[in-house]
Amino acid sequence: MTEITPVDKNEYPALVEIWEAAVRATHHFLKETDIAYFKPLILNRYLPAVELKCIRDKDQKILGFIGVAEQNLEMLFIHPEYRGKRIGKTLLAYAIDHLNVTKVDVNEQNVQAVGFYKHGGFETITRSELDSSGKAYPILHMELKR
């Protein structure tokens, strides 16, 4: 379960399912209207804009994935059933070691993610009151400590 593989475009719906399940498990601050707003954006705009890698089980089912663009970890989502199994740590290490990730933006209200990235070697550099969509969800801009 540690092999990291590319994601094919026809697998995007599976990624959106993982995204939604993960967001519902960790982003308790989001409203239903926010999830409905972001879901088509994830599928049609955000996934095509990043380099995607995933971890699969022995049956090739995707358990978690990352999306990277310009040394920024744009997304890291693990299906809730597979949290706590080092999938996130494995994907983060891969992103740093093989995709040259040095930055990540994190919802400040997602305390678990903030702690995860701090533990992974990132520190907060700046903070924005609004997310990239202009919504009132503060974002922490983190960089990898060297």
mmCIF file of N, CA and C in Angstrom:
data_model
loop_
_atom_site.group_PDB
_atom_site.id
_atom_site.type_symbol
_atom_site.label_atom_id
_atom_site.label_comp_id
_atom_site.label_asym_id
_atom_site.label_seq_id
_atom_site.Cartn_x
_atom_site.Cartn_y
_atom_site.Cartn_z
ATOM 1 N N MET A 1 0.812 -1.197 0.000
ATOM 2 C CA MET A 1 0.000 0.000 0.000
ATOM 3 C C MET A 1 0.859 1.267 0.000
ATOM 4 N N THR A 2 2.112 1.184 -0.299
ATOM 5 C CA THR A 2 2.947 2.375 -0.279
ATOM 6 C C THR A 2 3.379 2.829 -1.663
ATOM 7 N N GLU A 3 2.924 2.148 -2.695
ATOM 8 C CA GLU A 3 3.291 2.588 -4.037
ATOM 9 C C GLU A 3 2.475 3.814 -4.416
ATOM 10 N N ILE A 4 3.184 4.821 -4.898
ATOM 11 C CA ILE A 4 2.533 6.056 -5.320
ATOM 12 C C ILE A 4 2.460 6.045 -6.834
ATOM 13 N N THR A 5 1.256 6.260 -7.353
ATOM 14 C CA THR A 5 1.028 6.165 -8.790
ATOM 15 C C THR A 5 0.317 7.415 -9.298
ATOM 16 N N PRO A 6 0.401 7.646 -10.605
ATOM 17 C CA PRO A 6 -0.344 8.765 -11.190
ATOM 18 C C PRO A 6 -1.846 8.481 -11.176
ATOM 19 N N VAL A 7 -2.605 9.531 -11.404
ATOM 20 C CA VAL A 7 -4.059 9.431 -11.478
ATOM 21 C C VAL A 7 -4.474 9.704 -12.915
ATOM 22 N N ASP A 8 -5.345 8.865 -13.443
ATOM 23 C CA ASP A 8 -5.885 9.061 -14.787
ATOM 24 C C ASP A 8 -7.115 9.971 -14.711
ATOM 25 N N LYS A 9 -7.340 10.721 -15.764
ATOM 26 C CA LYS A 9 -8.460 11.662 -15.796
ATOM 27 C C LYS A 9 -9.807 10.974 -15.524
ATOM 28 N N ASN A 10 -9.961 9.731 -15.975
ATOM 29 C CA ASN A 10 -11.234 9.030 -15.758
ATOM 30 C C ASN A 10 -11.432 8.648 -14.288
ATOM 31 N N GLU A 11 -10.409 8.855 -13.452
ATOM 32 C CA GLU A 11 -10.511 8.575 -12.017
ATOM 33 C C GLU A 11 -10.890 9.826 -11.206
ATOM 34 N N TYR A 12 -11.054 10.954 -11.872
ATOM 35 C CA TYR A 12 -11.409 12.183 -11.168
ATOM 36 C C TYR A 12 -12.667 12.037 -10.309
ATOM 37 N N PRO A 13 -13.735 11.385 -10.791
ATOM 38 C CA PRO A 13 -14.917 11.222 -9.918
ATOM 39 C C PRO A 13 -14.589 10.492 -8.612
ATOM 40 N N ALA A 14 -13.693 9.517 -8.649
ATOM 41 C CA ALA A 14 -13.284 8.823 -7.422
ATOM 42 C C ALA A 14 -12.550 9.789 -6.488
ATOM 43 N N LEU A 15 -11.736 10.691 -7.050
ATOM 44 C CA LEU A 15 -11.037 11.672 -6.233
ATOM 45 C C LEU A 15 -12.020 12.636 -5.577
ATOM 46 N N VAL A 16 -13.045 13.018 -6.326
ATOM 47 C CA VAL A 16 -14.053 13.925 -5.763
ATOM 48 C C VAL A 16 -14.789 13.239 -4.609
ATOM 49 N N GLU A 17 -15.047 11.955 -4.734
ATOM 50 C CA GLU A 17 -15.682 11.209 -3.637
ATOM 51 C C GLU A 17 -14.783 11.198 -2.406
ATOM 52 N N ILE A 18 -13.490 10.974 -2.609
ATOM 53 C CA ILE A 18 -12.543 10.996 -1.486
ATOM 54 C C ILE A 18 -12.481 12.394 -0.892
ATOM 55 N N TRP A 19 -12.403 13.405 -1.744
ATOM 56 C CA TRP A 19 -12.378 14.790 -1.281
ATOM 57 C C TRP A 19 -13.584 15.072 -0.396
ATOM 58 N N GLU A 20 -14.781 14.722 -0.883
ATOM 59 C CA GLU A 20 -15.991 15.030 -0.122
ATOM 60 C C GLU A 20 -16.025 14.283 1.211
ATOM 61 N N ALA A 21 -15.684 13.018 1.197
ATOM 62 C CA ALA A 21 -15.673 12.240 2.440
ATOM 63 C C ALA A 21 -14.662 12.818 3.434
ATOM 64 N N ALA A 22 -13.476 13.177 2.934
ATOM 65 C CA ALA A 22 -12.442 13.745 3.804
ATOM 66 C C ALA A 22 -12.862 15.100 4.350
ATOM 67 N N VAL A 23 -13.435 15.934 3.511
ATOM 68 C CA VAL A 23 -13.879 17.261 3.946
ATOM 69 C C VAL A 23 -14.972 17.122 5.004
ATOM 70 N N ARG A 24 -15.898 16.212 4.794
ATOM 71 C CA ARG A 24 -16.975 16.025 5.782
ATOM 72 C C ARG A 24 -16.418 15.521 7.120
ATOM 73 N N ALA A 25 -15.318 14.786 7.066
ATOM 74 C CA ALA A 25 -14.716 14.243 8.294
ATOM 75 C C ALA A 25 -13.816 15.246 9.013
ATOM 76 N N THR A 26 -13.308 16.247 8.297
ATOM 77 C CA THR A 26 -12.301 17.131 8.894
ATOM 78 C C THR A 26 -12.624 18.622 8.838
ATOM 79 N N HIS A 27 -13.454 19.037 7.910
ATOM 80 C CA HIS A 27 -13.741 20.463 7.720
ATOM 81 C C HIS A 27 -15.120 20.792 8.293
ATOM 82 N N HIS A 28 -15.287 20.597 9.594
ATOM 83 C CA HIS A 28 -16.588 20.767 10.235
ATOM 84 C C HIS A 28 -17.091 22.206 10.171
ATOM 85 N N PHE A 29 -16.216 23.123 9.872
ATOM 86 C CA PHE A 29 -16.563 24.532 9.783
ATOM 87 C C PHE A 29 -17.261 24.888 8.472
ATOM 88 N N LEU A 30 -17.172 24.015 7.457
ATOM 89 C CA LEU A 30 -17.814 24.294 6.167
ATOM 90 C C LEU A 30 -19.317 24.040 6.251
ATOM 91 N N LYS A 31 -20.062 24.851 5.511
ATOM 92 C CA LYS A 31 -21.502 24.666 5.402
ATOM 93 C C LYS A 31 -21.794 23.757 4.208
ATOM 94 N N GLU A 32 -22.980 23.176 4.183
ATOM 95 C CA GLU A 32 -23.386 22.347 3.045
ATOM 96 C C GLU A 32 -23.298 23.128 1.736
ATOM 97 N N THR A 33 -23.665 24.401 1.790
ATOM 98 C CA THR A 33 -23.610 25.225 0.575
ATOM 99 C C THR A 33 -22.177 25.379 0.084
ATOM 100 N N ASP A 34 -21.212 25.404 1.021
ATOM 101 C CA ASP A 34 -19.804 25.499 0.631
ATOM 102 C C ASP A 34 -19.350 24.222 -0.068
ATOM 103 N N ILE A 35 -19.729 23.083 0.481
ATOM 104 C CA ILE A 35 -19.351 21.805 -0.139
ATOM 105 C C ILE A 35 -19.956 21.716 -1.531
ATOM 106 N N ALA A 36 -21.209 22.105 -1.664
ATOM 107 C CA ALA A 36 -21.873 22.097 -2.972
ATOM 108 C C ALA A 36 -21.197 23.069 -3.943
ATOM 109 N N TYR A 37 -20.715 24.193 -3.421
ATOM 110 C CA TYR A 37 -20.020 25.180 -4.244
ATOM 111 C C TYR A 37 -18.683 24.639 -4.755
ATOM 112 N N PHE A 38 -17.918 24.022 -3.844
ATOM 113 C CA PHE A 38 -16.574 23.573 -4.202
ATOM 114 C C PHE A 38 -16.547 22.288 -5.028
ATOM 115 N N LYS A 39 -17.524 21.422 -4.849
ATOM 116 C CA LYS A 39 -17.486 20.097 -5.481
ATOM 117 C C LYS A 39 -17.296 20.154 -7.005
ATOM 118 N N PRO A 40 -18.086 20.924 -7.755
ATOM 119 C CA PRO A 40 -17.826 20.984 -9.208
ATOM 120 C C PRO A 40 -16.509 21.673 -9.550
ATOM 121 N N LEU A 41 -16.072 22.610 -8.700
ATOM 122 C CA LEU A 41 -14.783 23.260 -8.943
ATOM 123 C C LEU A 41 -13.640 22.261 -8.806
ATOM 124 N N ILE A 42 -13.740 21.389 -7.809
ATOM 125 C CA ILE A 42 -12.721 20.363 -7.623
ATOM 126 C C ILE A 42 -12.632 19.519 -8.893
ATOM 127 N N LEU A 43 -13.771 19.033 -9.357
ATOM 128 C CA LEU A 43 -13.802 18.152 -10.526
ATOM 129 C C LEU A 43 -13.339 18.848 -11.801
ATOM 130 N N ASN A 44 -13.851 20.026 -12.057
ATOM 131 C CA ASN A 44 -13.659 20.654 -13.371
ATOM 132 C C ASN A 44 -12.513 21.641 -13.459
ATOM 133 N N ARG A 45 -12.106 22.217 -12.336
ATOM 134 C CA ARG A 45 -11.058 23.226 -12.394
ATOM 135 C C ARG A 45 -9.800 22.839 -11.623
ATOM 136 N N TYR A 46 -9.958 22.392 -10.379
ATOM 137 C CA TYR A 46 -8.791 22.179 -9.527
ATOM 138 C C TYR A 46 -8.016 20.910 -9.862
ATOM 139 N N LEU A 47 -8.695 19.792 -10.064
ATOM 140 C CA LEU A 47 -7.970 18.549 -10.386
ATOM 141 C C LEU A 47 -7.179 18.670 -11.687
ATOM 142 N N PRO A 48 -7.758 19.234 -12.764
ATOM 143 C CA PRO A 48 -6.979 19.348 -14.002
ATOM 144 C C PRO A 48 -5.788 20.303 -13.910
ATOM 145 N N ALA A 49 -5.751 21.147 -12.878
ATOM 146 C CA ALA A 49 -4.716 22.171 -12.774
ATOM 147 C C ALA A 49 -3.476 21.716 -12.004
ATOM 148 N N VAL A 50 -3.484 20.488 -11.481
ATOM 149 C CA VAL A 50 -2.373 20.033 -10.642
ATOM 150 C C VAL A 50 -1.838 18.689 -11.128
ATOM 151 N N GLU A 51 -0.614 18.389 -10.694
ATOM 152 C CA GLU A 51 -0.058 17.052 -10.903
ATOM 153 C C GLU A 51 -0.593 16.174 -9.783
ATOM 154 N N LEU A 52 -1.272 15.101 -10.158
ATOM 155 C CA LEU A 52 -1.941 14.236 -9.189
ATOM 156 C C LEU A 52 -1.206 12.916 -9.013
ATOM 157 N N LYS A 53 -1.065 12.515 -7.758
ATOM 158 C CA LYS A 53 -0.507 11.207 -7.401
ATOM 159 C C LYS A 53 -1.397 10.621 -6.317
ATOM 160 N N CYS A 54 -1.404 9.290 -6.236
ATOM 161 C CA CYS A 54 -2.278 8.649 -5.255
ATOM 162 C C CYS A 54 -1.639 7.389 -4.684
ATOM 163 N N ILE A 55 -2.246 6.928 -3.607
ATOM 164 C CA ILE A 55 -1.920 5.620 -3.034
ATOM 165 C C ILE A 55 -3.145 4.747 -3.215
ATOM 166 N N ARG A 56 -2.899 3.527 -3.692
ATOM 167 C CA ARG A 56 -3.979 2.571 -3.959
ATOM 168 C C ARG A 56 -3.825 1.338 -3.080
ATOM 169 N N ASP A 57 -4.942 0.633 -2.902
ATOM 170 C CA ASP A 57 -4.867 -0.651 -2.212
ATOM 171 C C ASP A 57 -4.515 -1.741 -3.216
ATOM 172 N N LYS A 58 -4.497 -2.980 -2.768
ATOM 173 C CA LYS A 58 -4.085 -4.091 -3.651
ATOM 174 C C LYS A 58 -5.044 -4.288 -4.821
ATOM 175 N N ASP A 59 -6.275 -3.783 -4.692
ATOM 176 C CA ASP A 59 -7.259 -3.875 -5.778
ATOM 177 C C ASP A 59 -7.280 -2.629 -6.653
ATOM 178 N N GLN A 60 -6.285 -1.757 -6.467
ATOM 179 C CA GLN A 60 -6.122 -0.514 -7.219
ATOM 180 C C GLN A 60 -7.135 0.576 -6.858
ATOM 181 N N LYS A 61 -7.849 0.404 -5.758
ATOM 182 C CA LYS A 61 -8.761 1.436 -5.275
ATOM 183 C C LYS A 61 -7.931 2.565 -4.663
ATOM 184 N N ILE A 62 -8.242 3.800 -5.017
ATOM 185 C CA ILE A 62 -7.518 4.959 -4.497
ATOM 186 C C ILE A 62 -7.949 5.211 -3.049
ATOM 187 N N LEU A 63 -6.949 5.323 -2.166
ATOM 188 C CA LEU A 63 -7.209 5.547 -0.741
ATOM 189 C C LEU A 63 -6.977 7.007 -0.339
ATOM 190 N N GLY A 64 -6.080 7.670 -1.062
ATOM 191 C CA GLY A 64 -5.758 9.056 -0.790
ATOM 192 C C GLY A 64 -4.965 9.632 -1.945
ATOM 193 N N PHE A 65 -4.925 10.965 -2.040
ATOM 194 C CA PHE A 65 -4.231 11.580 -3.171
ATOM 195 C C PHE A 65 -3.671 12.947 -2.806
ATOM 196 N N ILE A 66 -2.719 13.375 -3.636
ATOM 197 C CA ILE A 66 -2.153 14.719 -3.541
ATOM 198 C C ILE A 66 -2.256 15.388 -4.909
ATOM 199 N N GLY A 67 -2.275 16.712 -4.870
ATOM 200 C CA GLY A 67 -2.204 17.522 -6.075
ATOM 201 C C GLY A 67 -1.187 18.616 -5.848
ATOM 202 N N VAL A 68 -0.249 18.763 -6.785
ATOM 203 C CA VAL A 68 0.868 19.701 -6.635
ATOM 204 C C VAL A 68 0.959 20.588 -7.863
ATOM 205 N N ALA A 69 1.228 21.870 -7.619
ATOM 206 C CA ALA A 69 1.500 22.818 -8.704
ATOM 207 C C ALA A 69 2.518 23.827 -8.200
ATOM 208 N N GLU A 70 3.573 24.031 -8.962
ATOM 209 C CA GLU A 70 4.588 25.052 -8.674
ATOM 210 C C GLU A 70 5.100 24.977 -7.233
ATOM 211 N N GLN A 71 5.501 23.802 -6.821
ATOM 212 C CA GLN A 71 6.079 23.541 -5.497
ATOM 213 C C GLN A 71 5.086 23.777 -4.345
ATOM 214 N N ASN A 72 3.803 23.909 -4.682
ATOM 215 C CA ASN A 72 2.780 24.112 -3.665
ATOM 216 C C ASN A 72 1.910 22.862 -3.587
ATOM 217 N N LEU A 73 1.744 22.341 -2.381
ATOM 218 C CA LEU A 73 0.837 21.217 -2.171
ATOM 219 C C LEU A 73 -0.572 21.795 -2.150
ATOM 220 N N GLU A 74 -1.266 21.643 -3.252
ATOM 221 C CA GLU A 74 -2.590 22.231 -3.413
ATOM 222 C C GLU A 74 -3.671 21.397 -2.742
ATOM 223 N N MET A 75 -3.450 20.087 -2.650
ATOM 224 C CA MET A 75 -4.444 19.217 -2.033
ATOM 225 C C MET A 75 -3.795 17.940 -1.535
ATOM 226 N N LEU A 76 -4.278 17.487 -0.397
ATOM 227 C CA LEU A 76 -3.909 16.198 0.163
ATOM 228 C C LEU A 76 -5.152 15.712 0.901
ATOM 229 N N PHE A 77 -5.761 14.663 0.370
ATOM 230 C CA PHE A 77 -6.987 14.135 0.961
ATOM 231 C C PHE A 77 -6.891 12.625 1.077
ATOM 232 N N ILE A 78 -7.289 12.130 2.238
ATOM 233 C CA ILE A 78 -7.301 10.702 2.528
ATOM 234 C C ILE A 78 -8.735 10.316 2.854
ATOM 235 N N HIS A 79 -9.213 9.215 2.285
ATOM 236 C CA HIS A 79 -10.554 8.756 2.652
ATOM 237 C C HIS A 79 -10.564 8.490 4.157
ATOM 238 N N PRO A 80 -11.613 8.937 4.855
ATOM 239 C CA PRO A 80 -11.645 8.788 6.315
ATOM 240 C C PRO A 80 -11.437 7.357 6.818
ATOM 241 N N GLU A 81 -11.849 6.368 6.058
ATOM 242 C CA GLU A 81 -11.666 4.976 6.478
ATOM 243 C C GLU A 81 -10.197 4.583 6.569
ATOM 244 N N TYR A 82 -9.320 5.355 5.928
ATOM 245 C CA TYR A 82 -7.905 4.996 5.867
ATOM 246 C C TYR A 82 -7.014 5.998 6.590
ATOM 247 N N ARG A 83 -7.612 6.914 7.333
ATOM 248 C CA ARG A 83 -6.815 7.854 8.128
ATOM 249 C C ARG A 83 -6.106 7.089 9.233
ATOM 250 N N GLY A 84 -4.948 7.606 9.629
ATOM 251 C CA GLY A 84 -4.190 6.979 10.703
ATOM 252 C C GLY A 84 -3.367 5.784 10.264
ATOM 253 N N LYS A 85 -3.225 5.590 8.954
ATOM 254 C CA LYS A 85 -2.469 4.448 8.427
ATOM 255 C C LYS A 85 -1.215 4.903 7.672
ATOM 256 N N ARG A 86 -0.753 6.119 7.972
ATOM 257 C CA ARG A 86 0.473 6.685 7.404
ATOM 258 C C ARG A 86 0.355 7.046 5.919
ATOM 259 N N ILE A 87 -0.842 7.033 5.368
ATOM 260 C CA ILE A 87 -1.020 7.384 3.960
ATOM 261 C C ILE A 87 -0.702 8.857 3.738
ATOM 262 N N GLY A 88 -1.224 9.717 4.604
ATOM 263 C CA GLY A 88 -0.946 11.147 4.484
ATOM 264 C C GLY A 88 0.532 11.447 4.629
ATOM 265 N N LYS A 89 1.172 10.825 5.604
ATOM 266 C CA LYS A 89 2.614 11.033 5.815
ATOM 267 C C LYS A 89 3.412 10.560 4.609
ATOM 268 N N THR A 90 3.008 9.433 4.052
ATOM 269 C CA THR A 90 3.701 8.895 2.878
ATOM 270 C C THR A 90 3.542 9.829 1.684
ATOM 271 N N LEU A 91 2.326 10.316 1.464
ATOM 272 C CA LEU A 91 2.083 11.226 0.341
ATOM 273 C C LEU A 91 2.822 12.553 0.540
ATOM 274 N N LEU A 92 2.826 13.067 1.762
ATOM 275 C CA LEU A 92 3.527 14.320 2.024
ATOM 276 C C LEU A 92 5.028 14.161 1.786
ATOM 277 N N ALA A 93 5.595 13.081 2.278
ATOM 278 C CA ALA A 93 7.031 12.835 2.062
ATOM 279 C C ALA A 93 7.340 12.724 0.574
ATOM 280 N N TYR A 94 6.471 12.046 -0.178
ATOM 281 C CA TYR A 94 6.660 11.921 -1.624
ATOM 282 C C TYR A 94 6.612 13.307 -2.283
ATOM 283 N N ALA A 95 5.643 14.120 -1.872
ATOM 284 C CA ALA A 95 5.499 15.455 -2.453
ATOM 285 C C ALA A 95 6.751 16.295 -2.211
ATOM 286 N N ILE A 96 7.307 16.181 -1.022
ATOM 287 C CA ILE A 96 8.516 16.943 -0.682
ATOM 288 C C ILE A 96 9.731 16.382 -1.429
ATOM 289 N N ASP A 97 9.892 15.067 -1.401
ATOM 290 C CA ASP A 97 11.097 14.437 -1.954
ATOM 291 C C ASP A 97 11.110 14.332 -3.474
ATOM 292 N N HIS A 98 9.942 14.164 -4.088
ATOM 293 C CA HIS A 98 9.901 13.901 -5.536
ATOM 294 C C HIS A 98 9.245 15.013 -6.358
ATOM 295 N N LEU A 99 8.405 15.819 -5.726
ATOM 296 C CA LEU A 99 7.711 16.880 -6.455
ATOM 297 C C LEU A 99 8.149 18.265 -5.976
ATOM 298 N N ASN A 100 9.177 18.294 -5.125
ATOM 299 C CA ASN A 100 9.805 19.538 -4.663
ATOM 300 C C ASN A 100 8.850 20.503 -3.962
ATOM 301 N N VAL A 101 7.876 19.960 -3.244
ATOM 302 C CA VAL A 101 6.934 20.804 -2.513
ATOM 303 C C VAL A 101 7.660 21.537 -1.388
ATOM 304 N N THR A 102 7.407 22.847 -1.310
ATOM 305 C CA THR A 102 7.973 23.662 -0.236
ATOM 306 C C THR A 102 6.904 24.503 0.452
ATOM 307 N N LYS A 103 5.666 24.508 -0.082
ATOM 308 C CA LYS A 103 4.611 25.373 0.459
ATOM 309 C C LYS A 103 3.287 24.611 0.521
ATOM 310 N N VAL A 104 2.450 25.037 1.452
ATOM 311 C CA VAL A 104 1.087 24.519 1.543
ATOM 312 C C VAL A 104 0.223 25.601 2.183
ATOM 313 N N ASP A 105 -1.006 25.723 1.706
ATOM 314 C CA ASP A 105 -1.992 26.613 2.311
ATOM 315 C C ASP A 105 -3.009 25.741 3.029
ATOM 316 N N VAL A 106 -3.352 26.102 4.261
ATOM 317 C CA VAL A 106 -4.211 25.266 5.098
ATOM 318 C C VAL A 106 -5.302 26.120 5.725
ATOM 319 N N ASN A 107 -6.527 25.591 5.730
ATOM 320 C CA ASN A 107 -7.595 26.266 6.464
ATOM 321 C C ASN A 107 -7.215 26.333 7.937
ATOM 322 N N GLU A 108 -7.164 27.520 8.487
ATOM 323 C CA GLU A 108 -6.795 27.697 9.887
ATOM 324 C C GLU A 108 -7.726 26.902 10.816
ATOM 325 N N GLN A 109 -8.985 26.779 10.430
ATOM 326 C CA GLN A 109 -9.964 26.080 11.263
ATOM 327 C C GLN A 109 -9.812 24.562 11.213
ATOM 328 N N ASN A 110 -9.010 24.058 10.289
ATOM 329 C CA ASN A 110 -8.750 22.621 10.205
ATOM 330 C C ASN A 110 -7.522 22.334 11.072
ATOM 331 N N VAL A 111 -7.762 22.292 12.375
ATOM 332 C CA VAL A 111 -6.683 22.192 13.358
ATOM 333 C C VAL A 111 -5.852 20.924 13.157
ATOM 334 N N GLN A 112 -6.499 19.826 12.795
ATOM 335 C CA GLN A 112 -5.757 18.575 12.565
ATOM 336 C C GLN A 112 -4.759 18.740 11.418
ATOM 337 N N ALA A 113 -5.192 19.373 10.338
ATOM 338 C CA ALA A 113 -4.293 19.565 9.195
ATOM 339 C C ALA A 113 -3.142 20.502 9.557
ATOM 340 N N VAL A 114 -3.440 21.559 10.279
ATOM 341 C CA VAL A 114 -2.377 22.485 10.692
ATOM 342 C C VAL A 114 -1.322 21.719 11.494
ATOM 343 N N GLY A 115 -1.762 20.901 12.440
ATOM 344 C CA GLY A 115 -0.832 20.101 13.232
ATOM 345 C C GLY A 115 -0.067 19.097 12.393
ATOM 346 N N PHE A 116 -0.754 18.475 11.427
ATOM 347 C CA PHE A 116 -0.131 17.509 10.528
ATOM 348 C C PHE A 116 1.030 18.159 9.765
ATOM 349 N N TYR A 117 0.790 19.347 9.204
ATOM 350 C CA TYR A 117 1.830 20.008 8.425
ATOM 351 C C TYR A 117 2.957 20.534 9.318
ATOM 352 N N LYS A 118 2.621 21.001 10.509
ATOM 353 C CA LYS A 118 3.683 21.421 11.447
ATOM 354 C C LYS A 118 4.564 20.222 11.777
ATOM 355 N N HIS A 119 3.945 19.099 12.054
ATOM 356 C CA HIS A 119 4.699 17.875 12.349
ATOM 357 C C HIS A 119 5.532 17.443 11.137
ATOM 358 N N GLY A 120 5.041 17.752 9.929
ATOM 359 C CA GLY A 120 5.744 17.405 8.697
ATOM 360 C C GLY A 120 6.852 18.379 8.328
ATOM 361 N N GLY A 121 7.094 19.387 9.167
ATOM 362 C CA GLY A 121 8.209 20.294 8.919
ATOM 363 C C GLY A 121 7.837 21.659 8.372
ATOM 364 N N PHE A 122 6.558 21.982 8.329
ATOM 365 C CA PHE A 122 6.118 23.279 7.810
ATOM 366 C C PHE A 122 5.880 24.254 8.960
ATOM 367 N N GLU A 123 6.063 25.548 8.663
ATOM 368 C CA GLU A 123 5.749 26.578 9.636
ATOM 369 C C GLU A 123 4.931 27.670 8.959
ATOM 370 N N THR A 124 4.090 28.311 9.738
ATOM 371 C CA THR A 124 3.241 29.371 9.198
ATOM 372 C C THR A 124 4.089 30.606 8.923
ATOM 373 N N ILE A 125 3.941 31.121 7.705
ATOM 374 C CA ILE A 125 4.677 32.319 7.291
ATOM 375 C C ILE A 125 3.745 33.533 7.317
ATOM 376 N N THR A 126 2.559 33.383 6.725
ATOM 377 C CA THR A 126 1.577 34.461 6.705
ATOM 378 C C THR A 126 0.178 33.875 6.862
ATOM 379 N N ARG A 127 -0.787 34.759 7.030
ATOM 380 C CA ARG A 127 -2.180 34.365 7.199
ATOM 381 C C ARG A 127 -3.054 35.284 6.356
ATOM 382 N N SER A 128 -4.075 34.698 5.719
ATOM 383 C CA SER A 128 -5.064 35.480 4.971
ATOM 384 C C SER A 128 -6.422 35.306 5.638
ATOM 385 N N GLU A 129 -7.183 36.384 5.742
ATOM 386 C CA GLU A 129 -8.523 36.322 6.343
ATOM 387 C C GLU A 129 -9.497 35.518 5.482
ATOM 388 N N LEU A 130 -9.309 35.575 4.158
ATOM 389 C CA LEU A 130 -10.218 34.919 3.220
ATOM 390 C C LEU A 130 -9.502 33.808 2.471
ATOM 391 N N ASP A 131 -10.268 32.800 2.041
ATOM 392 C CA ASP A 131 -9.672 31.761 1.196
ATOM 393 C C ASP A 131 -9.579 32.274 -0.238
ATOM 394 N N SER A 132 -9.073 31.452 -1.136
ATOM 395 C CA SER A 132 -8.839 31.896 -2.523
ATOM 396 C C SER A 132 -10.136 32.180 -3.270
ATOM 397 N N SER A 133 -11.269 31.728 -2.733
ATOM 398 C CA SER A 133 -12.572 32.010 -3.345
ATOM 399 C C SER A 133 -13.223 33.245 -2.744
ATOM 400 N N GLY A 134 -12.526 33.891 -1.816
ATOM 401 C CA GLY A 134 -13.075 35.071 -1.183
ATOM 402 C C GLY A 134 -14.015 34.769 -0.026
ATOM 403 N N LYS A 135 -14.057 33.505 0.389
ATOM 404 C CA LYS A 135 -14.917 33.112 1.512
ATOM 405 C C LYS A 135 -14.179 33.357 2.827
ATOM 406 N N ALA A 136 -14.939 33.584 3.882
ATOM 407 C CA ALA A 136 -14.375 33.954 5.184
ATOM 408 C C ALA A 136 -13.859 32.739 5.954
ATOM 409 N N TYR A 137 -12.941 32.024 5.319
ATOM 410 C CA TYR A 137 -12.265 30.898 5.965
ATOM 411 C C TYR A 137 -10.776 31.219 5.955
ATOM 412 N N PRO A 138 -10.235 31.674 7.098
ATOM 413 C CA PRO A 138 -8.821 32.082 7.133
ATOM 414 C C PRO A 138 -7.877 30.962 6.683
ATOM 415 N N ILE A 139 -6.849 31.370 5.961
ATOM 416 C CA ILE A 139 -5.860 30.445 5.408
ATOM 417 C C ILE A 139 -4.492 30.741 6.009
ATOM 418 N N LEU A 140 -3.808 29.698 6.437
ATOM 419 C CA LEU A 140 -2.427 29.806 6.873
ATOM 420 C C LEU A 140 -1.533 29.412 5.698
ATOM 421 N N HIS A 141 -0.609 30.266 5.369
ATOM 422 C CA HIS A 141 0.346 30.007 4.289
ATOM 423 C C HIS A 141 1.614 29.472 4.971
ATOM 424 N N MET A 142 1.905 28.214 4.730
ATOM 425 C CA MET A 142 3.004 27.540 5.417
ATOM 426 C C MET A 142 4.123 27.202 4.443
ATOM 427 N N GLU A 143 5.353 27.207 4.955
ATOM 428 C CA GLU A 143 6.516 26.829 4.156
ATOM 429 C C GLU A 143 7.331 25.784 4.899
ATOM 430 N N LEU A 144 7.983 24.955 4.124
ATOM 431 C CA LEU A 144 8.835 23.910 4.689
ATOM 432 C C LEU A 144 10.081 24.537 5.304
ATOM 433 N N LYS A 145 10.341 24.179 6.545
ATOM 434 C CA LYS A 145 11.550 24.680 7.214
ATOM 435 C C LYS A 145 12.746 23.958 6.609
ATOM 436 N N ARG A 146 13.798 24.674 6.343
ATOM 437 C CA ARG A 146 15.016 24.073 5.768
ATOM 438 C C ARG A 146 16.055 23.876 6.818
#
